Coordinates of C-alpha atoms in Angstrom, one line a residue:
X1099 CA 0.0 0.0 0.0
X1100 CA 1.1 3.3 -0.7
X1101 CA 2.7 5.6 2.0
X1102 CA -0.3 8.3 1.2
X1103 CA -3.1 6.1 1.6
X1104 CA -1.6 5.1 4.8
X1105 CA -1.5 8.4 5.9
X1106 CA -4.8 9.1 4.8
X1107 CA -5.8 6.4 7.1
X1108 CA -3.9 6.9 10.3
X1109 CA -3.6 11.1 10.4
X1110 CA -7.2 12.2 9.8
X1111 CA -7.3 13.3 13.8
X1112 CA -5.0 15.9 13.0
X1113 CA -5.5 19.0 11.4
X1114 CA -4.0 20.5 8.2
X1115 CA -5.6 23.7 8.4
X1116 CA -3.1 25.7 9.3
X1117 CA -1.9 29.1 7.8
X1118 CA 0.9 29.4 5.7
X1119 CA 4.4 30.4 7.1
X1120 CA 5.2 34.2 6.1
X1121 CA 8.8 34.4 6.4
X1122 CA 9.2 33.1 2.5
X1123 CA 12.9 33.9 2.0
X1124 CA 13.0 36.2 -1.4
X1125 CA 9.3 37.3 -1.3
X1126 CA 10.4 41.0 -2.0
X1127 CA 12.9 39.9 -4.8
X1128 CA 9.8 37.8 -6.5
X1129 CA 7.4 40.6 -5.9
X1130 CA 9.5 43.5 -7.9
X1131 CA 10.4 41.2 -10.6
X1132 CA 6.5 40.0 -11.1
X1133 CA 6.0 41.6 -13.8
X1134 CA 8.8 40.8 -16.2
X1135 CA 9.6 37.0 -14.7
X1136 CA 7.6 35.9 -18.1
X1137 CA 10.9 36.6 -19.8
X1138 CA 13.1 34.8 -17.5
X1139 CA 11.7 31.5 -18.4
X1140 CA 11.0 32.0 -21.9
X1141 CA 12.7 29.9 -24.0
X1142 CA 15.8 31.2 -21.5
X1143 CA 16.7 33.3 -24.5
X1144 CA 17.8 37.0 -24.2
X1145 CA 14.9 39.4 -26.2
X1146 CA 15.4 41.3 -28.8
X1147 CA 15.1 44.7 -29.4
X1148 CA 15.0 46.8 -32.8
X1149 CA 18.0 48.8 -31.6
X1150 CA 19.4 45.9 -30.3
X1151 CA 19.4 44.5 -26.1
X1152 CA 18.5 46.4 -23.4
X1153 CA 21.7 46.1 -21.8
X1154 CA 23.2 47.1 -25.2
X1155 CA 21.3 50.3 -25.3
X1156 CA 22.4 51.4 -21.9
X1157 CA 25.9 50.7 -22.2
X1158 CA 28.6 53.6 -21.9
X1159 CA 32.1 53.9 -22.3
X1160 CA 32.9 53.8 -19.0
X1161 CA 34.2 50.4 -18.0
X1162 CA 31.6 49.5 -15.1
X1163 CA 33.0 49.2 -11.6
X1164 CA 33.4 45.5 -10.1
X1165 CA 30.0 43.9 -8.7
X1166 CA 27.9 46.2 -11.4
X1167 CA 26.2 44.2 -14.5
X1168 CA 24.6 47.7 -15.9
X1169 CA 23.7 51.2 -15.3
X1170 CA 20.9 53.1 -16.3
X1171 CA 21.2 56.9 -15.9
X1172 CA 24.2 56.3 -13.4
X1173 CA 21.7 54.5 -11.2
X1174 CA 24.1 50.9 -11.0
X1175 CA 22.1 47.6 -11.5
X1176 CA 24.6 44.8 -9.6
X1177 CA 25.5 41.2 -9.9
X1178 CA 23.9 40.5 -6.6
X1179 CA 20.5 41.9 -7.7
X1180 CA 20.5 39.3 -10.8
X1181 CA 22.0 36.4 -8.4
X1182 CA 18.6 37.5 -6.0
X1183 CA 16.4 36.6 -8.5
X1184 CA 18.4 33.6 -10.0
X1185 CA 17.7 32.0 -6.8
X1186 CA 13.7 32.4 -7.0
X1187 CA 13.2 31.0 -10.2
X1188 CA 13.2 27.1 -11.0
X1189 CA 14.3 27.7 -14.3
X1190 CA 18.3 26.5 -15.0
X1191 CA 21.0 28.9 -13.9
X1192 CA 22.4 29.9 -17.6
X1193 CA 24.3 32.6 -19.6
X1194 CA 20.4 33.2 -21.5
X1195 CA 18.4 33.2 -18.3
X1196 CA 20.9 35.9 -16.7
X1197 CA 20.5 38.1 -19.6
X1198 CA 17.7 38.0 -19.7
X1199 CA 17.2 38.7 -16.0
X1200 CA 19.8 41.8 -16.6
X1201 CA 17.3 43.1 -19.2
X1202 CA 13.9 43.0 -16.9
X1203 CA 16.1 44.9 -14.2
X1204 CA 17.3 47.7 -16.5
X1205 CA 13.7 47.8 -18.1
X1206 CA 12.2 48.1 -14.5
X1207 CA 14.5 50.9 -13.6
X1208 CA 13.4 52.6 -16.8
X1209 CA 10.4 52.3 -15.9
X1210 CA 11.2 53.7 -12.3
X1211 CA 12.7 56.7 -13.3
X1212 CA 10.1 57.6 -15.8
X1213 CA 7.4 57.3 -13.3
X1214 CA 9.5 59.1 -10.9
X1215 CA 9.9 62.0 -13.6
X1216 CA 6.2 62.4 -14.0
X1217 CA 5.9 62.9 -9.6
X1218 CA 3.7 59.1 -9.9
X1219 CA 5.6 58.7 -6.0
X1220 CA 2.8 61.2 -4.9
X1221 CA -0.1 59.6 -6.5
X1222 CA -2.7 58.4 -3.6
X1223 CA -2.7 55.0 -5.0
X1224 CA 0.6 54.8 -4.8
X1225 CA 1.1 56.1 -1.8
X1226 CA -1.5 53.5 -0.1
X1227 CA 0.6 50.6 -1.7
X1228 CA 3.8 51.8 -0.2
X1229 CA 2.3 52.3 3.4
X1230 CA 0.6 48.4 2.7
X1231 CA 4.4 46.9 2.0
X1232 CA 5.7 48.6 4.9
X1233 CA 3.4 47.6 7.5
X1234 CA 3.4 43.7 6.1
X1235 CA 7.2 44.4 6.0
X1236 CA 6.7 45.8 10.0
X1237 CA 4.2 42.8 10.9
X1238 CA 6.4 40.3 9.1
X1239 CA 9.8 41.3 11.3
X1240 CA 7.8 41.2 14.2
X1241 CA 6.6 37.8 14.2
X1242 CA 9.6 36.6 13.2
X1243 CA 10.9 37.8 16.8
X1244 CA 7.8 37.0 18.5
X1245 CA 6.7 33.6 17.6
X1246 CA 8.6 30.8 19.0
X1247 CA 7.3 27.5 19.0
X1248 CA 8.1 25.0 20.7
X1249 CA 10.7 22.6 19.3
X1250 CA 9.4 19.1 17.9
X1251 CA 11.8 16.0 19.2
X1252 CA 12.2 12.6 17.6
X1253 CA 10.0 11.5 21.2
X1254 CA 6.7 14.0 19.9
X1255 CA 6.7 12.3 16.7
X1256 CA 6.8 8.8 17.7
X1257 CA 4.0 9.4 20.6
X1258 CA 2.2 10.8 18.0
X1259 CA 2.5 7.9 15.9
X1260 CA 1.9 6.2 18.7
X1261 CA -1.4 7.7 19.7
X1262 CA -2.9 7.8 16.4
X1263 CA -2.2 3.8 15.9
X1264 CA -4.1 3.6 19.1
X1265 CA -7.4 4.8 17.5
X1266 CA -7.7 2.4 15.2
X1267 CA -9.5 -0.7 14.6
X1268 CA -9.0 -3.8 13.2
X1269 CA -10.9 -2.8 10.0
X1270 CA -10.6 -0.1 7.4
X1271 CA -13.2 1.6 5.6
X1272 CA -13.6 3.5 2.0
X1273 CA -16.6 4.8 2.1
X1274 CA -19.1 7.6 -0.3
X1275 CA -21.3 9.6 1.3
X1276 CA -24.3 11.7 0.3
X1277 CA -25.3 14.5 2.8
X1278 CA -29.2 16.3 2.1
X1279 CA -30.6 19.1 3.9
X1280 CA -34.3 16.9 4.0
X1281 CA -35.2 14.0 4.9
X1282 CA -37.5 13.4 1.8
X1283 CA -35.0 14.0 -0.3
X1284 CA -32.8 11.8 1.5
X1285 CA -35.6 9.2 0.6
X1286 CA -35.7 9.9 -3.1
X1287 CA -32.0 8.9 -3.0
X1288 CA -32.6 5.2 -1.3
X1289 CA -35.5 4.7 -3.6
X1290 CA -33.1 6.2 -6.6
X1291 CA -30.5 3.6 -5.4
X1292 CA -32.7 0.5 -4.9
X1293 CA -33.6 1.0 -8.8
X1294 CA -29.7 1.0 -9.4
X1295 CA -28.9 4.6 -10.2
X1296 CA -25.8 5.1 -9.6
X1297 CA -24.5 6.2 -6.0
X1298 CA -21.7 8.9 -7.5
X1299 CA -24.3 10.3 -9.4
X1300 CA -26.5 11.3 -6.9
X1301 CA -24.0 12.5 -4.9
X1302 CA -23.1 15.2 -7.5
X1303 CA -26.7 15.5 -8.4
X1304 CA -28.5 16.0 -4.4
X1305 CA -25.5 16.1 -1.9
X1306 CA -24.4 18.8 -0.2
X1307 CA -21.8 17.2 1.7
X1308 CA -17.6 16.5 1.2
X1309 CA -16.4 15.4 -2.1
X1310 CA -20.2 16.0 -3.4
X1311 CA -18.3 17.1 -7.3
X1312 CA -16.5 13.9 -6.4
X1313 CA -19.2 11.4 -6.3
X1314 CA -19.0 11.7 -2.4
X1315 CA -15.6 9.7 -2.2
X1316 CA -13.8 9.5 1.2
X1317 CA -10.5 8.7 2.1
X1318 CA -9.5 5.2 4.1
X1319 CA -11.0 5.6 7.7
X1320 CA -10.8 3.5 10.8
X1321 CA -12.0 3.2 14.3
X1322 CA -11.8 1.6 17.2
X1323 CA -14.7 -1.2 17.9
X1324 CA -16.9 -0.3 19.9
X1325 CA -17.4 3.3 18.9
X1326 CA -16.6 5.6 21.6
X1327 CA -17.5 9.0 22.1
X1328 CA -14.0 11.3 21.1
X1329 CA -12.6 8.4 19.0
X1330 CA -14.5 9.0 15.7
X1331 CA -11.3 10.6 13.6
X1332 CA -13.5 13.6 13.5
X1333 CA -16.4 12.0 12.2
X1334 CA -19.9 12.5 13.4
X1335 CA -20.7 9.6 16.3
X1336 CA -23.9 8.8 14.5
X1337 CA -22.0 7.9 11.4
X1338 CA -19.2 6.1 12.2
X1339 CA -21.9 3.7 14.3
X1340 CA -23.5 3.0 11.0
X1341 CA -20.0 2.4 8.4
X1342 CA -19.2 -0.1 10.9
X1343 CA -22.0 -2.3 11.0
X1344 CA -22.2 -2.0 6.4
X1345 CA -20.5 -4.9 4.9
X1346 CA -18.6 -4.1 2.0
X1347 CA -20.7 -2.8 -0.9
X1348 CA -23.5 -1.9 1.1
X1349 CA -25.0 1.3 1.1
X1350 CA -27.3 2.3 4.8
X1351 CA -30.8 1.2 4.3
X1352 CA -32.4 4.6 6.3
X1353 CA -30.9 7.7 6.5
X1354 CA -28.5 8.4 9.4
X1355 CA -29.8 11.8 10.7
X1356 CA -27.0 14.5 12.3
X1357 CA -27.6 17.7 13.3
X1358 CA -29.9 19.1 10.5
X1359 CA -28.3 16.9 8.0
X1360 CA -29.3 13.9 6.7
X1361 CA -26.2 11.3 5.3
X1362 CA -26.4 7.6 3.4
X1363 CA -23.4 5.9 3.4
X1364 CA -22.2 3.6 0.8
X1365 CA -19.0 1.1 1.8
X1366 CA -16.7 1.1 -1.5
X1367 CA -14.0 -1.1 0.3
X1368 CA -13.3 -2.8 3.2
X1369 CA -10.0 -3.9 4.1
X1370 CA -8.2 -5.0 7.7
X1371 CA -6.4 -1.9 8.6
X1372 CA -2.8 -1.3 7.0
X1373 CA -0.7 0.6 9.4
X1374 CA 2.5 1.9 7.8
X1375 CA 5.9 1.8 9.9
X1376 CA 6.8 4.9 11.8
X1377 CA 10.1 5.6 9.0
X1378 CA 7.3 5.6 6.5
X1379 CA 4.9 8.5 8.1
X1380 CA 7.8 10.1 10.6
X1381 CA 8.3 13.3 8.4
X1382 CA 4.9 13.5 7.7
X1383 CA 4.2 13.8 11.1
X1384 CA 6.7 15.7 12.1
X1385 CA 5.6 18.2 9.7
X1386 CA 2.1 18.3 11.3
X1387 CA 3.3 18.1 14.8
X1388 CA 5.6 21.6 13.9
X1389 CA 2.5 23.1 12.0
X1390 CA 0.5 22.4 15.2
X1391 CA 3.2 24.0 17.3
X1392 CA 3.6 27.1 14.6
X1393 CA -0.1 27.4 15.4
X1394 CA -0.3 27.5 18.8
X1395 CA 2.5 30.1 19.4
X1396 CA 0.9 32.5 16.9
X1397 CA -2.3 32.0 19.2
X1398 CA -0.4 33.0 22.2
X1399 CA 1.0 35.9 20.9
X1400 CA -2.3 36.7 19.1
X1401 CA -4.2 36.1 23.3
X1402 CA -1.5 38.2 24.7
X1403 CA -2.3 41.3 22.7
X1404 CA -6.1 41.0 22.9
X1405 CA -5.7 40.9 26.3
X1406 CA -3.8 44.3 26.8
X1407 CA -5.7 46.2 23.8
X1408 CA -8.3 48.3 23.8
X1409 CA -11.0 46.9 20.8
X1410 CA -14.4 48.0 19.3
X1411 CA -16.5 45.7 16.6

């Protein structure tokens, strides 16, 4: 079995939603380059230009000093800047792709001065965007010194391992579900599916439940037997009661009623439960574990200033 379909089994009691890490190294770089990065990887050839390149155009006479690839106006364009953005793109680090790199730079400064020229620096739009970079630039260095989580050992990630083997059973499940708002419609479905219309169907046609565009598909799920109240791998009591009692290929003969919801279940596969070995799922979990931690410290900070501020909604 693959190592992913493990994982779908055994990790589904841990969450993935957690937000993105903002301390992307070369954001900035990325950012000022956006608009002219569609040369860099085209074709890694340097563009032409009627009168010839770019960095043609703008060279002098003057030898340039060490470190300095162009100048434009006697505003210096350096090696480092085009080494920057070498390192952001995933394109091969070649003589084209530089030149061309050392083109979009003197291009953008073109552009820079020209703007500059007409007073565009005292434009209100502009002015909003450069107050937006610096206070994400502000916010950004701030976290960075503020948020410390706490440091994931070899010991977290094999008690994790440890406790999520522990909430499984001796069976796995595949199952499809359909979720409706009604119970009569709920009913159309079962008699739909007694008359053998198709179960994925339905689900994209009635349910407004997970994977509904997906025919209602679910990833591998297990649980300890008997169910027990916290040990459902997120899933609703009421229906992990019913996929363990369906054999495989059965679908639930009434439907199972949560909340205002009401679910069938359909058992696609059955299986005993395939637990991968902890070298297998370590990083994995690791991953999640440091997430988790990321998470928590950004709450901390987030309670701390709450607590000392002064809001109004």
């Amino acid at each position: 079995m693959k190592t992913e379909s493990n994982m779908q089994t055994i990790a589904p009691a841990i969450r993935r939603a957690v937000p993105n890490r903002i301390f992307a190294a070369g954001a900035v770089v990325v950012a000022l380059c956006a608009a002219f990065t569609p040369l860099a990887h085209a074709d890694n050839a340097p563009s032409k230009t009627p009168g010839g390149s770019l960095a043609t155009a703008a060279a002098g006479s003057t030898p340039l000093p060490a470190g300095v690839v162009a100048r434009v106006n006697n505003i210096s364009i350096t090696q480092d800047q085009v080494d920057q953005i070498v390192h952001t793109t995933n394109a091969p680090d070649t003589p084209a792709l530089r030149a061309n790199i050392k083109e979009q730079l003197i291009a953008r400064e073109l552009f820079r001065q020209a703007a500059e020229k007409d007073h565009y620096a005292t434009k209100p739009e502009v002015q909003a965007a450069i107050d937006q970079a610096k206070n994400a630039a502000i916010v950004q260095a701030y976290l960075r010194d503020q948020i410390k989580p706490a440091p994931v050992t070899d010991a977290d990630v094999k008690a994790q391992y440890d406790k999520v083997i522990a909430t499984l059973g001796d069976s796995e499940y595949k199952p499809s579900v359909i979720a409706v708002k009604d119970a009569a419609t709920a009913q159309t479905i079962l008699d739909q599916l007694k008359k053998g219309v198709d179960f994925a169907q339905l689900a994209k046609q009635y349910s407004q439940g997970p994977a509904a565009a997906q025919g209602g598909a679910q990833n591998w799920i297990s649980f300890k037997t008997p169910i027990q109240a916290g040990n459902t791998q997120n899933w609703p009591q009421p229906l992990a009661e019913a996929l363990v009692k369906l054999p495989q290929g059965a679908v639930s003969s009434e439907p199972v009623q949560v909340g205002d919801a009401f679910w069938i279940l359909r058992v696609d596969q059955k299986r005993p439960t395939q637990i991968p070995p902890f070298d297998q799922t370590k990083d994995v979990l690791r991953r999640q574990l440091e997430q988790a931690a990321m998470q928590k410290a950004t709450a901390q900070v987030v309670v701390g200033l709450i607590r000392n501020a002064h809001i109004q909604q």
